[in-house]
mmCIF file of C-alpha atoms in Angstrom:
data_model
loop_
_atom_site.group_PDB
_atom_site.id
_atom_site.type_symbol
_atom_site.label_atom_id
_atom_site.label_comp_id
_atom_site.label_asym_id
_atom_site.label_seq_id
_atom_site.Cartn_x
_atom_site.Cartn_y
_atom_site.Cartn_z
ATOM 1 C CA MET A 144 12.329 -11.843 -7.839
ATOM 2 C CA ARG A 145 13.706 -8.916 -9.814
ATOM 3 C CA ASN A 146 12.994 -5.340 -8.722
ATOM 4 C CA GLN A 147 12.010 -6.493 -5.234
ATOM 5 C CA ILE A 148 12.134 -4.549 -1.984
ATOM 6 C CA GLU A 149 11.670 -5.794 1.588
ATOM 7 C CA PHE A 150 10.866 -3.713 4.636
ATOM 8 C CA ILE A 151 9.059 -3.651 7.974
ATOM 9 C CA VAL A 152 6.358 -1.072 8.625
ATOM 10 C CA HIS A 153 5.094 -0.451 12.145
ATOM 11 C CA GLY A 154 3.212 2.098 14.201
ATOM 12 C CA LYS A 155 1.204 2.686 17.335
ATOM 13 C CA TYR A 156 -2.165 2.198 15.621
ATOM 14 C CA ALA A 157 -3.634 1.119 12.281
ATOM 15 C CA LEU A 158 -7.109 1.369 10.776
ATOM 16 C CA PHE A 159 -7.676 -0.728 7.647
ATOM 17 C CA THR A 160 -11.346 0.169 7.380
ATOM 18 C CA ASP A 161 -13.936 -2.451 6.552
ATOM 19 C CA PRO A 162 -16.102 -0.675 3.891
ATOM 20 C CA ILE A 163 -19.276 -2.000 5.547
ATOM 21 C CA SER A 164 -18.508 -0.060 8.740
ATOM 22 C CA ARG A 165 -18.144 3.248 6.864
ATOM 23 C CA ILE A 166 -21.898 3.438 6.257
ATOM 24 C CA GLY A 167 -22.743 4.140 9.896
ATOM 25 C CA GLY A 168 -19.714 6.346 10.430
ATOM 26 C CA GLU A 169 -18.229 4.156 13.186
ATOM 27 C CA LYS A 170 -15.192 2.701 11.480
ATOM 28 C CA PHE A 171 -14.017 -0.814 12.288
ATOM 29 C CA THR A 172 -10.650 -2.169 11.184
ATOM 30 C CA TYR A 173 -9.896 -5.368 9.363
ATOM 31 C CA GLN A 174 -7.668 -7.765 11.309
ATOM 32 C CA VAL A 175 -4.906 -7.598 8.710
ATOM 33 C CA PRO A 176 -3.803 -4.968 6.171
ATOM 34 C CA THR A 177 -5.377 -4.909 2.728
ATOM 35 C CA TYR A 178 -3.383 -5.108 -0.482
ATOM 36 C CA GLN A 179 -4.393 -1.520 -1.245
ATOM 37 C CA ALA A 180 -3.174 -0.228 2.127
ATOM 38 C CA LEU A 181 0.240 -1.850 1.671
ATOM 39 C CA LYS A 182 0.437 -0.606 -1.906
ATOM 40 C CA GLY A 183 -0.179 2.893 -0.535
ATOM 41 C CA VAL A 184 2.726 2.407 1.880
ATOM 42 C CA VAL A 185 5.026 1.262 -0.937
ATOM 43 C CA GLU A 186 3.989 4.167 -3.153
ATOM 44 C CA SER A 187 4.784 6.546 -0.285
ATOM 45 C CA ILE A 188 8.257 5.012 -0.198
ATOM 46 C CA TYR A 189 8.816 5.467 -3.948
ATOM 47 C CA TRP A 190 6.467 5.837 -6.912
ATOM 48 C CA LYS A 191 6.504 6.951 -10.535
ATOM 49 C CA PRO A 192 3.674 6.566 -13.090
ATOM 50 C CA THR A 193 6.136 4.481 -15.093
ATOM 51 C CA LEU A 194 5.831 1.742 -12.449
ATOM 52 C CA VAL A 195 3.162 -0.525 -11.025
ATOM 53 C CA TRP A 196 3.931 -1.901 -7.563
ATOM 54 C CA VAL A 197 2.811 -5.474 -6.864
ATOM 55 C CA ILE A 198 2.564 -6.606 -3.225
ATOM 56 C CA ASP A 199 3.814 -10.193 -3.022
ATOM 57 C CA GLU A 200 3.299 -11.061 0.647
ATOM 58 C CA VAL A 201 3.000 -9.708 4.164
ATOM 59 C CA ARG A 202 4.133 -11.260 7.446
ATOM 60 C CA ILE A 203 2.159 -10.411 10.586
ATOM 61 C CA MET A 204 4.762 -9.819 13.296
ATOM 62 C CA ASN A 205 2.725 -8.739 16.356
ATOM 63 C CA PRO A 206 -0.446 -10.227 17.872
ATOM 64 C CA ILE A 207 -3.697 -8.910 16.382
ATOM 65 C CA GLN A 208 -5.144 -6.660 19.086
ATOM 66 C CA THR A 209 -7.799 -3.943 18.835
ATOM 67 C CA GLU A 210 -8.537 -0.798 20.791
ATOM 68 C CA VAL A 211 -11.705 1.305 20.691
ATOM 69 C CA LYS A 212 -11.407 5.101 20.709
ATOM 70 C CA ALA A 213 -14.112 7.755 21.050
ATOM 71 C CA MET A 214 -13.889 10.236 18.165
ATOM 72 C CA ARG A 215 -15.745 13.454 17.329
ATOM 73 C CA PRO A 216 -15.894 13.670 13.507
ATOM 74 C CA THR A 217 -17.942 16.225 11.581
ATOM 75 C CA LYS A 218 -21.491 15.135 10.752
ATOM 76 C CA TYR A 219 -22.407 14.380 7.154
ATOM 77 C CA GLN A 220 -25.429 16.709 7.075
ATOM 78 C CA ASN A 221 -23.865 19.784 8.756
ATOM 79 C CA GLU A 222 -20.650 21.109 10.302
ATOM 80 C CA THR A 223 -21.362 20.118 13.906
ATOM 81 C CA ASN A 224 -19.523 17.274 15.591
ATOM 82 C CA ASP A 225 -20.836 13.825 16.372
ATOM 83 C CA LEU A 226 -19.663 11.123 18.786
ATOM 84 C CA MET A 227 -18.325 7.982 17.084
ATOM 85 C CA TYR A 228 -16.363 4.941 18.181
ATOM 86 C CA TYR A 229 -13.509 3.789 15.937
ATOM 87 C CA THR A 230 -11.865 0.394 16.390
ATOM 88 C CA TYR A 231 -8.106 0.418 15.687
ATOM 89 C CA LEU A 232 -5.393 -2.223 15.555
ATOM 90 C CA ARG A 233 -2.881 -1.670 18.359
ATOM 91 C CA ASN A 234 0.911 -1.888 17.909
ATOM 92 C CA PRO A 235 0.830 -3.342 14.380
ATOM 93 C CA ALA A 236 4.046 -4.458 12.676
ATOM 94 C CA TYR A 237 4.332 -6.055 9.228
ATOM 95 C CA GLN A 238 7.159 -7.335 7.107
ATOM 96 C CA VAL A 239 6.363 -6.645 3.455
ATOM 97 C CA ARG A 240 7.802 -7.972 0.210
ATOM 98 C CA ALA A 241 6.916 -6.181 -3.046
ATOM 99 C CA HIS A 242 8.250 -5.701 -6.564
ATOM 100 C CA PHE A 243 7.620 -3.293 -9.398
ATOM 101 C CA GLU A 244 6.739 -3.875 -13.031
ATOM 102 C CA PHE A 245 6.628 -1.331 -15.824
ATOM 103 C CA ASN A 246 3.185 0.048 -16.615
ATOM 104 C CA GLU A 247 2.298 -1.233 -20.087
ATOM 105 C CA ASN A 248 -0.593 1.257 -20.235
ATOM 106 C CA ARG A 249 1.999 4.050 -20.345
ATOM 107 C CA PRO A 250 3.841 3.685 -23.689
ATOM 108 C CA ASP A 251 4.351 7.462 -23.588
ATOM 109 C CA LEU A 252 6.702 6.917 -20.609
ATOM 110 C CA ALA A 253 8.704 4.089 -22.194
ATOM 111 C CA TYR A 254 11.803 6.324 -22.203
ATOM 112 C CA ASP A 255 11.698 6.241 -18.366
ATOM 113 C CA ARG A 256 11.957 2.433 -18.093
ATOM 114 C CA ASN A 257 15.414 2.123 -16.604
ATOM 115 C CA GLU A 258 14.994 -0.922 -14.362
ATOM 116 C CA HIS A 259 18.346 -0.686 -12.592
ATOM 117 C CA LYS A 260 18.025 2.990 -11.613
ATOM 118 C CA HIS A 261 14.405 2.688 -10.448
ATOM 119 C CA HIS A 262 15.357 -0.288 -8.260
ATOM 120 C CA ASN A 263 18.347 1.495 -6.753
ATOM 121 C CA ILE A 264 16.275 4.589 -5.938
ATOM 122 C CA ALA A 265 13.522 2.419 -4.387
ATOM 123 C CA LYS A 266 16.005 0.559 -2.151
ATOM 124 C CA ARG A 267 17.592 3.847 -1.109
ATOM 125 C CA ALA A 268 14.145 5.246 -0.286
ATOM 126 C CA VAL A 269 13.400 2.204 1.911
ATOM 127 C CA GLU A 270 16.625 2.732 3.851
ATOM 128 C CA ARG A 271 15.645 6.359 4.456
ATOM 129 C CA GLY A 272 12.145 5.540 5.683
ATOM 130 C CA GLY A 273 10.282 6.545 2.519
ATOM 131 C CA ARG A 274 9.912 9.721 0.502
ATOM 132 C CA ARG A 275 6.518 10.743 1.882
ATOM 133 C CA ASP A 276 4.725 10.296 5.187
ATOM 134 C CA ILE A 277 3.651 6.720 5.867
ATOM 135 C CA TYR A 278 0.118 5.974 7.074
ATOM 136 C CA LEU A 279 -1.323 2.657 8.233
ATOM 137 C CA GLY A 280 -4.770 2.831 6.663
ATOM 138 C CA THR A 281 -5.768 6.366 7.717
ATOM 139 C CA ARG A 282 -4.002 9.675 8.216
ATOM 140 C CA GLU A 283 -4.190 9.611 12.017
ATOM 141 C CA CYS A 284 -2.231 6.327 12.069
ATOM 142 C CA GLN A 285 1.394 7.309 11.454
ATOM 143 C CA GLY A 286 3.661 4.494 10.269
ATOM 144 C CA TYR A 287 7.423 4.018 10.126
ATOM 145 C CA VAL A 288 9.422 2.064 7.545
ATOM 146 C CA GLU A 289 12.748 0.295 8.030
ATOM 147 C CA ALA A 290 14.684 -2.004 5.717
ATOM 148 C CA CYS A 291 14.682 -5.686 6.729
ATOM 149 C CA VAL A 292 15.097 -9.212 5.381
ATOM 150 C CA PHE A 293 11.675 -10.774 4.888
ATOM 151 C CA GLY A 294 11.295 -13.755 7.228
ATOM 152 C CA SER A 295 13.928 -12.608 9.709
ATOM 153 C CA GLY A 296 13.150 -12.375 13.412
ATOM 154 C CA GLU A 297 10.382 -14.033 15.370
ATOM 155 C CA GLY A 298 6.749 -13.409 14.495
ATOM 156 C CA PHE A 299 3.789 -14.040 16.802
ATOM 157 C CA TYR A 300 2.030 -16.329 14.307
ATOM 158 C CA ASP A 301 5.065 -18.274 13.051
ATOM 159 C CA HIS A 302 3.658 -21.606 14.302
ATOM 160 C CA TYR A 303 -0.031 -20.738 14.322
ATOM 161 C CA GLY A 304 -1.067 -22.853 11.366
ATOM 162 C CA GLU A 305 -3.683 -21.673 8.866
ATOM 163 C CA LEU A 306 -6.300 -18.958 9.399
ATOM 164 C CA SER A 307 -8.866 -17.606 6.899
ATOM 165 C CA PHE A 308 -10.263 -14.062 7.217
ATOM 166 C CA GLY A 309 -13.292 -14.487 4.947
ATOM 167 C CA HIS A 310 -14.172 -12.072 2.141
ATOM 168 C CA MET A 311 -12.146 -8.867 2.308
ATOM 169 C CA PHE A 312 -11.529 -5.794 0.207
ATOM 170 C CA HIS A 313 -8.382 -6.334 -1.876
ATOM 171 C CA GLY A 314 -7.924 -3.001 -3.619
ATOM 172 C CA PHE A 315 -8.864 -0.562 -6.369
ATOM 173 C CA THR A 316 -7.878 -0.872 -10.020
ATOM 174 C CA TYR A 317 -7.364 2.591 -11.482
ATOM 175 C CA PRO A 318 -7.738 3.218 -15.227
ATOM 176 C CA ASP A 319 -3.982 3.487 -15.856
ATOM 177 C CA GLU A 320 -3.393 0.066 -14.274
ATOM 178 C CA GLY A 321 -6.442 -1.681 -15.739
ATOM 179 C CA ASP A 322 -8.469 -1.259 -18.933
ATOM 180 C CA SER A 323 -7.656 2.479 -19.272
ATOM 181 C CA GLU A 324 -11.321 3.487 -19.053
ATOM 182 C CA SER A 325 -12.844 2.304 -15.750
ATOM 183 C CA PHE A 326 -12.343 2.438 -11.995
ATOM 184 C CA GLN A 327 -12.828 -0.973 -10.319
ATOM 185 C CA ALA A 328 -12.930 -2.530 -6.846
ATOM 186 C CA ARG A 329 -11.673 -6.024 -6.012
ATOM 187 C CA LEU A 330 -12.525 -8.565 -3.286
ATOM 188 C CA TRP A 331 -10.818 -11.794 -2.269
ATOM 189 C CA THR A 332 -10.471 -14.321 0.579
ATOM 190 C CA PRO A 333 -7.057 -14.073 2.296
ATOM 191 C CA VAL A 334 -5.562 -17.019 4.162
ATOM 192 C CA MET A 335 -2.700 -16.603 6.634
ATOM 193 C CA LYS A 336 -0.284 -19.546 6.837
ATOM 194 C CA GLU A 337 2.278 -19.497 9.650
ATOM 195 C CA GLY A 338 1.865 -15.738 9.910
ATOM 196 C CA VAL A 339 2.294 -15.019 6.177
ATOM 197 C CA ILE A 340 -0.370 -13.903 3.693
ATOM 198 C CA GLN A 341 0.518 -14.312 0.022
ATOM 199 C CA PHE A 342 -1.494 -11.876 -2.075
ATOM 200 C CA LYS A 343 -3.223 -12.665 -5.329
ATOM 201 C CA ARG A 344 -2.340 -10.395 -8.208
ATOM 202 C CA PRO A 345 -5.065 -7.801 -8.869
ATOM 203 C CA GLU A 346 -6.175 -9.431 -12.116
ATOM 204 C CA ASP A 347 -6.562 -12.819 -10.359
ATOM 205 C CA CYS A 348 -8.970 -11.646 -7.623
ATOM 206 C CA ASP A 349 -12.183 -13.597 -7.017
ATOM 207 C CA ILE A 350 -14.569 -10.636 -7.460
ATOM 208 C CA ILE A 351 -13.949 -7.551 -9.607
ATOM 209 C CA ARG A 352 -16.628 -4.887 -9.996
ATOM 210 C CA THR A 353 -16.633 -1.717 -12.100
ATOM 211 C CA ILE A 354 -17.549 1.344 -10.022
ATOM 212 C CA ARG A 355 -17.537 4.008 -12.723
ATOM 213 C CA SER A 356 -16.057 5.043 -16.043
ATOM 214 C CA ASP A 357 -12.846 7.024 -15.695
ATOM 215 C CA SER A 358 -9.821 8.128 -17.697
ATOM 216 C CA MET A 359 -6.051 8.101 -17.306
ATOM 217 C CA LYS A 360 -4.126 11.112 -16.048
ATOM 218 C CA GLU A 361 -1.705 12.648 -18.514
ATOM 219 C CA PHE A 362 1.973 13.131 -17.625
ATOM 220 C CA LYS A 363 4.372 15.407 -19.507
ATOM 221 C CA GLN A 364 8.093 15.693 -18.872
ATOM 222 C CA GLY A 365 9.041 19.069 -17.464
ATOM 223 C CA VAL A 366 5.440 19.842 -16.508
ATOM 224 C CA ASN A 367 4.327 17.212 -13.978
ATOM 225 C CA PHE A 368 6.902 14.474 -14.548
ATOM 226 C CA THR A 369 10.648 14.036 -13.929
ATOM 227 C CA SER A 370 12.541 11.192 -15.606
ATOM 228 C CA VAL A 371 14.475 8.634 -13.564
ATOM 229 C CA GLU A 372 17.684 9.735 -15.291
ATOM 230 C CA GLU A 373 17.328 13.245 -13.842
ATOM 231 C CA GLU A 374 16.400 11.915 -10.387
ATOM 232 C CA TYR A 375 19.303 9.481 -10.352
ATOM 233 C CA SER A 376 21.777 12.211 -11.320
ATOM 234 C CA LEU A 377 20.545 14.431 -8.472
ATOM 235 C CA ILE A 378 20.853 11.566 -5.980
ATOM 236 C CA MET A 379 24.407 10.819 -7.105
ATOM 237 C CA GLU A 380 25.328 14.484 -6.741
ATOM 238 C CA GLU A 381 23.881 14.566 -3.212
ATOM 239 C CA GLY A 382 25.841 11.426 -2.328
ATOM 240 C CA GLU A 383 29.107 12.962 -3.503
ATOM 241 C CA GLN A 384 28.453 16.061 -1.388
#
């Protein structure tokens, strides 16, 4: 597929929080990463409002193992600490395949739609481990990105067959990627086949619910936006030096 990147992301721990477990404060991780979590990883590698990243598939490389940790977060009602138990994934590693499309809700940024330069910058960012810090679900779970060929190497679930994870959170649809006027949440039922989960596109999810009305953020060149042409020129200058 055009505009595609492939990489492996790994870390010591991950916490892809099940929303149900947030109510009591004791967070419990999903067994596999959500679409939204992986999209966050990709956007930390490279993102512009001109683009919309689509996560195509993820390959689970290591066995799904959990570890419980005692935490002392701040209480909701005051500033004292409480004792909570968080359940993390241990030693997670995922091969990810994703591609970008131009954001049709941003006609004001049409001048920035240089497919070739965006793709080159994204691939370069993958090779360098991303532009921003990578997190696996939550900030305390540091992740690391490396370029790879999707499907290479041996994965723990390569010959496992088929496994369903039931209803899971898929992701959020922000106004600038949806109907331009509402913030939505999506649910779906992922199925892992031979270690690989192929994601549905956001608009094809089983359940989509509107959370609230919202509006798109405005971007202006020279104020809070830099065109890909300027970025690409700077990168080429750095490479020559």
